[in-house]
Amino acid sequence: MRGFIDPARRRFLAQAGLGLLAYAGVPAWLRAVEGMGGMVTMPKAAPHRASPAFRPDVEIELICRPDTVSILPGPATRVLRYTGRLIHGPEGTLTTIPGSYLGPLMRLRTGQKVRIHLRNELSEPTITHWHGLNVPALMDGHPMYALDRGETFVYEFEIRNRAGMILYHPHTHGITGRQVYQGLAGLILLHDDEEQALELPAGEFEIPIVIQDRRFDGGNQLVYIRDMHDRMIGFHGDQILINGRPDARFDVASRAYRLRILNGSNARIYKLAWDDGTPLTVIGVDGGLLEAPVRKPYVMLGPGERVEVWADFSGRELGSELVMRSRPFTGVLPKMAERMMHGAMGGMHGGMMEDRLPLGSDYPLFAFRVTRIMRDSPKLPTRLSTIRRYRIDDTANPDRPVPIGISEAPMAMLINGRPYAPNDFLPGERIPFGTLQLMEIFHAHGDGHGGGGGMGAGHGMGHGMMGGRRGMGRMGRMRHPGEEEPPMGGMGMGRHGEMGMMGGMGMMMSMAHPIHLHEEPFQVLSRTIGAEGMEGYATVREGFIDSGWKDTVLVMPGERVRLIKPYKDYKGVFMVHCHNLEHEDMGMMREFLVE
């Protein structure tokens, strides 16, 4: 690629928070590599070094390295993992989960200044993203900062988030899914004064739970991506691991516990429910505590989403068990894929239809066994936190929501009709700094006009199965203001929105996507479901919790989600992408420029 400015100038711009603006000479449209549908040649920026002016309250060394760990009986499993060392900070800042491949658990507080030295000891590039943490663009783990073996990136930031649960994982474009699947993931628990005043269950009575699905071969080695089906649908394992261990059972006392649950799977969606039918008492989501507890018959949890559950074992008999299951649901995959997963069709990679853990089936996740009787237990607070609820009139664009149009195409996953490419900002992907933005996530298949406002005036979408790929005509490309709608002919959408063959095939491919927006959290304003998505929706609709702060939202087929997101803390380049990691790697990721 040509046209790069000199390295010193590029580094200055990146450190000023302008990120990829330093690469103004890069062509605006980078061709996706055939067969990957999203792999692009990434520009590489120099790693950030420690700033003498930054005085950290906490300083940590975090290393990415290969290792082996015993997961199943027999041979040890080769993994990638984070290992950590506390250089400076309060005791208890770093703890580990014995026998697990998961990274160290970090405990941080709002207002702390944190420095993390990330060193790469892998044989391939990697960089780490702090999922849900509100940090400057330079510290967000953009793929252009991917480290070669032996390099170190120094993160420096102040904790601005309220109390909550953050995950950290690689964000190396094209191989994020594989690196996470092989073990690179960890948790950060954030605390603040408001949360501390509630005296919620803590210490041994606060249990972090990371749910992941994996698949092993006969030698206990991880199996990943067997064919293109695993990329298009997202990889699903056939064994559940909790905190990196199979068949998880927790010994508990007969009192209340705080369960902090993360869906750490690459693609699998869970429908959490107690096996005895007791409602789940939810006290928090991605961005921290709710205003008040919410009781749900079940909770839907997409990849990257978190939920906090108040689990009260008071009054349960010694030796009794309570099991968290994933209950049956439908409608998150194309019908053909659902039939294949449940064994109604055959012939896919010699055993796909024999999958013993099909998505949407009923299976146990983890169990609790009462091994101690305790007479005292904390009471569930009736009020948990204060959240200012935004209204549409508070936004800078109440009549023109920022579009996030998601669609699937052969060999590629798209947002706003395009696969990921650096420095490729469409008009709707430039956000004025200091504003509160109305945003809309919608399925763009066959919707010739963005569904009546999804793209705003003059920003219609015309996606077909092949949308967003150069050399395939004008299908799938965003129209800019004043540009005529491209003719689609009989293969897509006509001027009046009639669905042709390609539009219909797009609907058949539509699936659920967990959409993650970097930087500040957002509030879900509304969900609407079109007729094409109604089938199956009844099996999931009661499981969404939209009353708190979120950073990842599960969008069902045919669903349109409106949200309000502030862009008031930092300028620069921030990502939006599907957290089905195979979809992210195939191109379902875009950049928003906050300027």
PDB file of N, CA and C in Angstrom, residues 280-338:
ATOM      1  N   LEU A 280     -35.129 -16.244  37.481  1.00  0.00           N
ATOM      2  CA  LEU A 280     -33.817 -15.664  37.730  1.00  0.00           C
ATOM      3  C   LEU A 280     -34.002 -14.241  38.259  1.00  0.00           C
ATOM      4  N   THR A 281     -33.279 -13.912  39.315  1.00  0.00           N
ATOM      5  CA  THR A 281     -33.287 -12.550  39.850  1.00  0.00           C
ATOM      6  C   THR A 281     -32.041 -11.847  39.322  1.00  0.00           C
ATOM      7  N   VAL A 282     -32.249 -10.930  38.396  1.00  0.00           N
ATOM      8  CA  VAL A 282     -31.139 -10.253  37.720  1.00  0.00           C
ATOM      9  C   VAL A 282     -30.894  -8.910  38.397  1.00  0.00           C
ATOM     10  N   ILE A 283     -29.625  -8.648  38.738  1.00  0.00           N
ATOM     11  CA  ILE A 283     -29.278  -7.379  39.373  1.00  0.00           C
ATOM     12  C   ILE A 283     -28.349  -6.522  38.503  1.00  0.00           C
ATOM     13  N   GLY A 284     -27.777  -7.097  37.438  1.00  0.00           N
ATOM     14  CA  GLY A 284     -26.881  -6.311  36.608  1.00  0.00           C
ATOM     15  C   GLY A 284     -26.715  -6.908  35.229  1.00  0.00           C
ATOM     16  N   VAL A 285     -26.244  -6.070  34.295  1.00  0.00           N
ATOM     17  CA  VAL A 285     -25.958  -6.498  32.920  1.00  0.00           C
ATOM     18  C   VAL A 285     -24.569  -5.988  32.539  1.00  0.00           C
ATOM     19  N   ASP A 286     -24.299  -5.871  31.236  1.00  0.00           N
ATOM     20  CA  ASP A 286     -22.966  -5.517  30.739  1.00  0.00           C
ATOM     21  C   ASP A 286     -22.342  -4.349  31.496  1.00  0.00           C
ATOM     22  N   GLY A 287     -23.091  -3.257  31.575  1.00  0.00           N
ATOM     23  CA  GLY A 287     -22.552  -2.014  32.099  1.00  0.00           C
ATOM     24  C   GLY A 287     -22.789  -1.790  33.567  1.00  0.00           C
ATOM     25  N   GLY A 288     -23.071  -2.855  34.321  1.00  0.00           N
ATOM     26  CA  GLY A 288     -23.190  -2.722  35.767  1.00  0.00           C
ATOM     27  C   GLY A 288     -24.590  -2.967  36.288  1.00  0.00           C
ATOM     28  N   LEU A 289     -24.801  -2.523  37.520  1.00  0.00           N
ATOM     29  CA  LEU A 289     -26.051  -2.803  38.231  1.00  0.00           C
ATOM     30  C   LEU A 289     -27.244  -2.117  37.578  1.00  0.00           C
ATOM     31  N   LEU A 290     -28.394  -2.798  37.635  1.00  0.00           N
ATOM     32  CA  LEU A 290     -29.662  -2.205  37.227  1.00  0.00           C
ATOM     33  C   LEU A 290     -30.130  -1.233  38.310  1.00  0.00           C
ATOM     34  N   GLU A 291     -31.184  -0.500  38.005  1.00  0.00           N
ATOM     35  CA  GLU A 291     -31.764   0.378  39.025  1.00  0.00           C
ATOM     36  C   GLU A 291     -32.405  -0.429  40.149  1.00  0.00           C
ATOM     37  N   ALA A 292     -33.031  -1.529  39.776  1.00  0.00           N
ATOM     38  CA  ALA A 292     -33.706  -2.398  40.736  1.00  0.00           C
ATOM     39  C   ALA A 292     -33.663  -3.824  40.201  1.00  0.00           C
ATOM     40  N   PRO A 293     -33.767  -4.824  41.087  1.00  0.00           N
ATOM     41  CA  PRO A 293     -33.762  -6.211  40.615  1.00  0.00           C
ATOM     42  C   PRO A 293     -34.906  -6.490  39.640  1.00  0.00           C
ATOM     43  N   VAL A 294     -34.645  -7.373  38.676  1.00  0.00           N
ATOM     44  CA  VAL A 294     -35.634  -7.785  37.682  1.00  0.00           C
ATOM     45  C   VAL A 294     -35.731  -9.302  37.730  1.00  0.00           C
ATOM     46  N   ARG A 295     -36.943  -9.827  37.752  1.00  0.00           N
ATOM     47  CA  ARG A 295     -37.132 -11.283  37.754  1.00  0.00           C
ATOM     48  C   ARG A 295     -37.591 -11.731  36.372  1.00  0.00           C
ATOM     49  N   LYS A 296     -36.902 -12.738  35.860  1.00  0.00           N
ATOM     50  CA  LYS A 296     -37.155 -13.236  34.521  1.00  0.00           C
ATOM     51  C   LYS A 296     -37.287 -14.754  34.562  1.00  0.00           C
ATOM     52  N   PRO A 297     -38.181 -15.337  33.728  1.00  0.00           N
ATOM     53  CA  PRO A 297     -38.249 -16.798  33.668  1.00  0.00           C
ATOM     54  C   PRO A 297     -36.980 -17.391  33.066  1.00  0.00           C
ATOM     55  N   TYR A 298     -36.296 -16.592  32.235  1.00  0.00           N
ATOM     56  CA  TYR A 298     -35.038 -17.004  31.624  1.00  0.00           C
ATOM     57  C   TYR A 298     -34.349 -15.738  31.123  1.00  0.00           C
ATOM     58  N   VAL A 299     -33.072 -15.861  30.793  1.00  0.00           N
ATOM     59  CA  VAL A 299     -32.300 -14.731  30.267  1.00  0.00           C
ATOM     60  C   VAL A 299     -31.558 -15.199  29.021  1.00  0.00           C
ATOM     61  N   MET A 300     -31.721 -14.467  27.925  1.00  0.00           N
ATOM     62  CA  MET A 300     -30.961 -14.739  26.710  1.00  0.00           C
ATOM     63  C   MET A 300     -29.593 -14.064  26.826  1.00  0.00           C
ATOM     64  N   LEU A 301     -28.546 -14.807  26.487  1.00  0.00           N
ATOM     65  CA  LEU A 301     -27.187 -14.295  26.638  1.00  0.00           C
ATOM     66  C   LEU A 301     -26.387 -14.621  25.379  1.00  0.00           C
ATOM     67  N   GLY A 302     -26.108 -13.575  24.582  1.00  0.00           N
ATOM     68  CA  GLY A 302     -25.306 -13.741  23.383  1.00  0.00           C
ATOM     69  C   GLY A 302     -23.822 -13.617  23.699  1.00  0.00           C
ATOM     70  N   PRO A 303     -22.951 -14.026  22.790  1.00  0.00           N
ATOM     71  CA  PRO A 303     -21.512 -13.904  23.010  1.00  0.00           C
ATOM     72  C   PRO A 303     -21.114 -12.473  23.359  1.00  0.00           C
ATOM     73  N   GLY A 304     -20.315 -12.337  24.405  1.00  0.00           N
ATOM     74  CA  GLY A 304     -19.857 -11.018  24.847  1.00  0.00           C
ATOM     75  C   GLY A 304     -20.767 -10.358  25.853  1.00  0.00           C
ATOM     76  N   GLU A 305     -21.999 -10.856  26.031  1.00  0.00           N
ATOM     77  CA  GLU A 305     -22.911 -10.263  27.006  1.00  0.00           C
ATOM     78  C   GLU A 305     -22.646 -10.805  28.398  1.00  0.00           C
ATOM     79  N   ARG A 306     -22.969  -9.973  29.401  1.00  0.00           N
ATOM     80  CA  ARG A 306     -22.825 -10.371  30.795  1.00  0.00           C
ATOM     81  C   ARG A 306     -24.140 -10.149  31.540  1.00  0.00           C
ATOM     82  N   VAL A 307     -24.316 -10.930  32.596  1.00  0.00           N
ATOM     83  CA  VAL A 307     -25.490 -10.771  33.442  1.00  0.00           C
ATOM     84  C   VAL A 307     -25.093 -11.120  34.872  1.00  0.00           C
ATOM     85  N   GLU A 308     -25.644 -10.379  35.825  1.00  0.00           N
ATOM     86  CA  GLU A 308     -25.404 -10.658  37.237  1.00  0.00           C
ATOM     87  C   GLU A 308     -26.696 -11.185  37.859  1.00  0.00           C
ATOM     88  N   VAL A 309     -26.578 -12.305  38.542  1.00  0.00           N
ATOM     89  CA  VAL A 309     -27.751 -12.989  39.098  1.00  0.00           C
ATOM     90  C   VAL A 309     -27.603 -13.097  40.617  1.00  0.00           C
ATOM     91  N   TRP A 310     -28.666 -12.745  41.332  1.00  0.00           N
ATOM     92  CA  TRP A 310     -28.760 -12.955  42.773  1.00  0.00           C
ATOM     93  C   TRP A 310     -29.310 -14.369  42.970  1.00  0.00           C
ATOM     94  N   ALA A 311     -28.468 -15.258  43.476  1.00  0.00           N
ATOM     95  CA  ALA A 311     -28.872 -16.652  43.684  1.00  0.00           C
ATOM     96  C   ALA A 311     -28.953 -16.922  45.177  1.00  0.00           C
ATOM     97  N   ASP A 312     -30.152 -17.147  45.678  1.00  0.00           N
ATOM     98  CA  ASP A 312     -30.361 -17.328  47.121  1.00  0.00           C
ATOM     99  C   ASP A 312     -30.667 -18.801  47.408  1.00  0.00           C
ATOM    100  N   PHE A 313     -29.736 -19.460  48.100  1.00  0.00           N
ATOM    101  CA  PHE A 313     -29.899 -20.870  48.456  1.00  0.00           C
ATOM    102  C   PHE A 313     -30.423 -21.036  49.880  1.00  0.00           C
ATOM    103  N   SER A 314     -30.906 -19.949  50.479  1.00  0.00           N
ATOM    104  CA  SER A 314     -31.448 -20.011  51.836  1.00  0.00           C
ATOM    105  C   SER A 314     -32.628 -20.977  51.897  1.00  0.00           C
ATOM    106  N   GLY A 315     -32.675 -21.763  52.936  1.00  0.00           N
ATOM    107  CA  GLY A 315     -33.777 -22.704  53.128  1.00  0.00           C
ATOM    108  C   GLY A 315     -33.633 -23.995  52.366  1.00  0.00           C
ATOM    109  N   ARG A 316     -32.619 -24.117  51.540  1.00  0.00           N
ATOM    110  CA  ARG A 316     -32.416 -25.369  50.807  1.00  0.00           C
ATOM    111  C   ARG A 316     -31.724 -26.380  51.705  1.00  0.00           C
ATOM    112  N   GLU A 317     -32.079 -27.641  51.528  1.00  0.00           N
ATOM    113  CA  GLU A 317     -31.563 -28.701  52.385  1.00  0.00           C
ATOM    114  C   GLU A 317     -30.112 -29.022  52.066  1.00  0.00           C
ATOM    115  N   LEU A 318     -29.416 -29.517  53.066  1.00  0.00           N
ATOM    116  CA  LEU A 318     -28.046 -29.963  52.889  1.00  0.00           C
ATOM    117  C   LEU A 318     -28.000 -31.071  51.832  1.00  0.00           C
ATOM    118  N   GLY A 319     -27.119 -30.931  50.859  1.00  0.00           N
ATOM    119  CA  GLY A 319     -26.997 -31.924  49.795  1.00  0.00           C
ATOM    120  C   GLY A 319     -27.881 -31.663  48.588  1.00  0.00           C
ATOM    121  N   SER A 320     -28.772 -30.689  48.680  1.00  0.00           N
ATOM    122  CA  SER A 320     -29.645 -30.396  47.539  1.00  0.00           C
ATOM    123  C   SER A 320     -28.859 -29.696  46.436  1.00  0.00           C
ATOM    124  N   GLU A 321     -29.359 -29.823  45.200  1.00  0.00           N
ATOM    125  CA  GLU A 321     -28.683 -29.227  44.047  1.00  0.00           C
ATOM    126  C   GLU A 321     -29.641 -28.347  43.258  1.00  0.00           C
ATOM    127  N   LEU A 322     -29.079 -27.315  42.671  1.00  0.00           N
ATOM    128  CA  LEU A 322     -29.814 -26.453  41.755  1.00  0.00           C
ATOM    129  C   LEU A 322     -28.942 -26.299  40.507  1.00  0.00           C
ATOM    130  N   VAL A 323     -29.538 -26.515  39.348  1.00  0.00           N
ATOM    131  CA  VAL A 323     -28.777 -26.556  38.097  1.00  0.00           C
ATOM    132  C   VAL A 323     -29.208 -25.398  37.194  1.00  0.00           C
ATOM    133  N   MET A 324     -28.237 -24.709  36.638  1.00  0.00           N
ATOM    134  CA  MET A 324     -28.504 -23.719  35.593  1.00  0.00           C
ATOM    135  C   MET A 324     -28.416 -24.431  34.251  1.00  0.00           C
ATOM    136  N   ARG A 325     -29.476 -24.293  33.459  1.00  0.00           N
ATOM    137  CA  ARG A 325     -29.546 -24.942  32.157  1.00  0.00           C
ATOM    138  C   ARG A 325     -29.665 -23.897  31.056  1.00  0.00           C
ATOM    139  N   SER A 326     -29.391 -24.333  29.841  1.00  0.00           N
ATOM    140  CA  SER A 326     -29.790 -23.564  28.673  1.00  0.00           C
ATOM    141  C   SER A 326     -31.027 -24.250  28.119  1.00  0.00           C
ATOM    142  N   ARG A 327     -32.141 -23.530  28.113  1.00  0.00           N
ATOM    143  CA  ARG A 327     -33.431 -24.099  27.722  1.00  0.00           C
ATOM    144  C   ARG A 327     -33.661 -23.978  26.209  1.00  0.00           C
ATOM    145  N   PRO A 328     -34.613 -24.732  25.675  1.00  0.00           N
ATOM    146  CA  PRO A 328     -34.824 -24.736  24.221  1.00  0.00           C
ATOM    147  C   PRO A 328     -35.294 -23.390  23.680  1.00  0.00           C
ATOM    148  N   PHE A 329     -34.844 -23.065  22.486  1.00  0.00           N
ATOM    149  CA  PHE A 329     -35.316 -21.886  21.766  1.00  0.00           C
ATOM    150  C   PHE A 329     -35.058 -22.105  20.282  1.00  0.00           C
ATOM    151  N   THR A 330     -35.711 -21.316  19.461  1.00  0.00           N
ATOM    152  CA  THR A 330     -35.554 -21.416  18.009  1.00  0.00           C
ATOM    153  C   THR A 330     -35.447 -20.017  17.417  1.00  0.00           C
ATOM    154  N   GLY A 331     -35.182 -19.982  16.109  1.00  0.00           N
ATOM    155  CA  GLY A 331     -35.267 -18.728  15.373  1.00  0.00           C
ATOM    156  C   GLY A 331     -33.995 -17.919  15.295  1.00  0.00           C
ATOM    157  N   VAL A 332     -32.867 -18.404  15.846  1.00  0.00           N
ATOM    158  CA  VAL A 332     -31.646 -17.604  15.798  1.00  0.00           C
ATOM    159  C   VAL A 332     -30.793 -17.923  14.575  1.00  0.00           C
ATOM    160  N   LEU A 333     -31.075 -19.042  13.914  1.00  0.00           N
ATOM    161  CA  LEU A 333     -30.328 -19.449  12.730  1.00  0.00           C
ATOM    162  C   LEU A 333     -31.268 -19.586  11.540  1.00  0.00           C
ATOM    163  N   PRO A 334     -30.728 -19.556  10.324  1.00  0.00           N
ATOM    164  CA  PRO A 334     -31.565 -19.904   9.172  1.00  0.00           C
ATOM    165  C   PRO A 334     -32.161 -21.294   9.356  1.00  0.00           C
ATOM    166  N   LYS A 335     -33.337 -21.508   8.852  1.00  0.00           N
ATOM    167  CA  LYS A 335     -34.036 -22.773   9.076  1.00  0.00           C
ATOM    168  C   LYS A 335     -33.217 -23.979   8.619  1.00  0.00           C
ATOM    169  N   MET A 336     -32.536 -23.843   7.489  1.00  0.00           N
ATOM    170  CA  MET A 336     -31.750 -24.967   7.009  1.00  0.00           C
ATOM    171  C   MET A 336     -30.648 -25.312   8.014  1.00  0.00           C
ATOM    172  N   ALA A 337     -30.002 -24.287   8.571  1.00  0.00           N
ATOM    173  CA  ALA A 337     -28.933 -24.533   9.537  1.00  0.00           C
ATOM    174  C   ALA A 337     -29.486 -25.153  10.817  1.00  0.00           C
ATOM    175  N   GLU A 338     -30.653 -24.708  11.256  1.00  0.00           N
ATOM    176  CA  GLU A 338     -31.253 -25.294  12.456  1.00  0.00           C
ATOM    177  C   GLU A 338     -31.575 -26.769  12.236  1.00  0.00           C
TER     178      GLU A 338
END
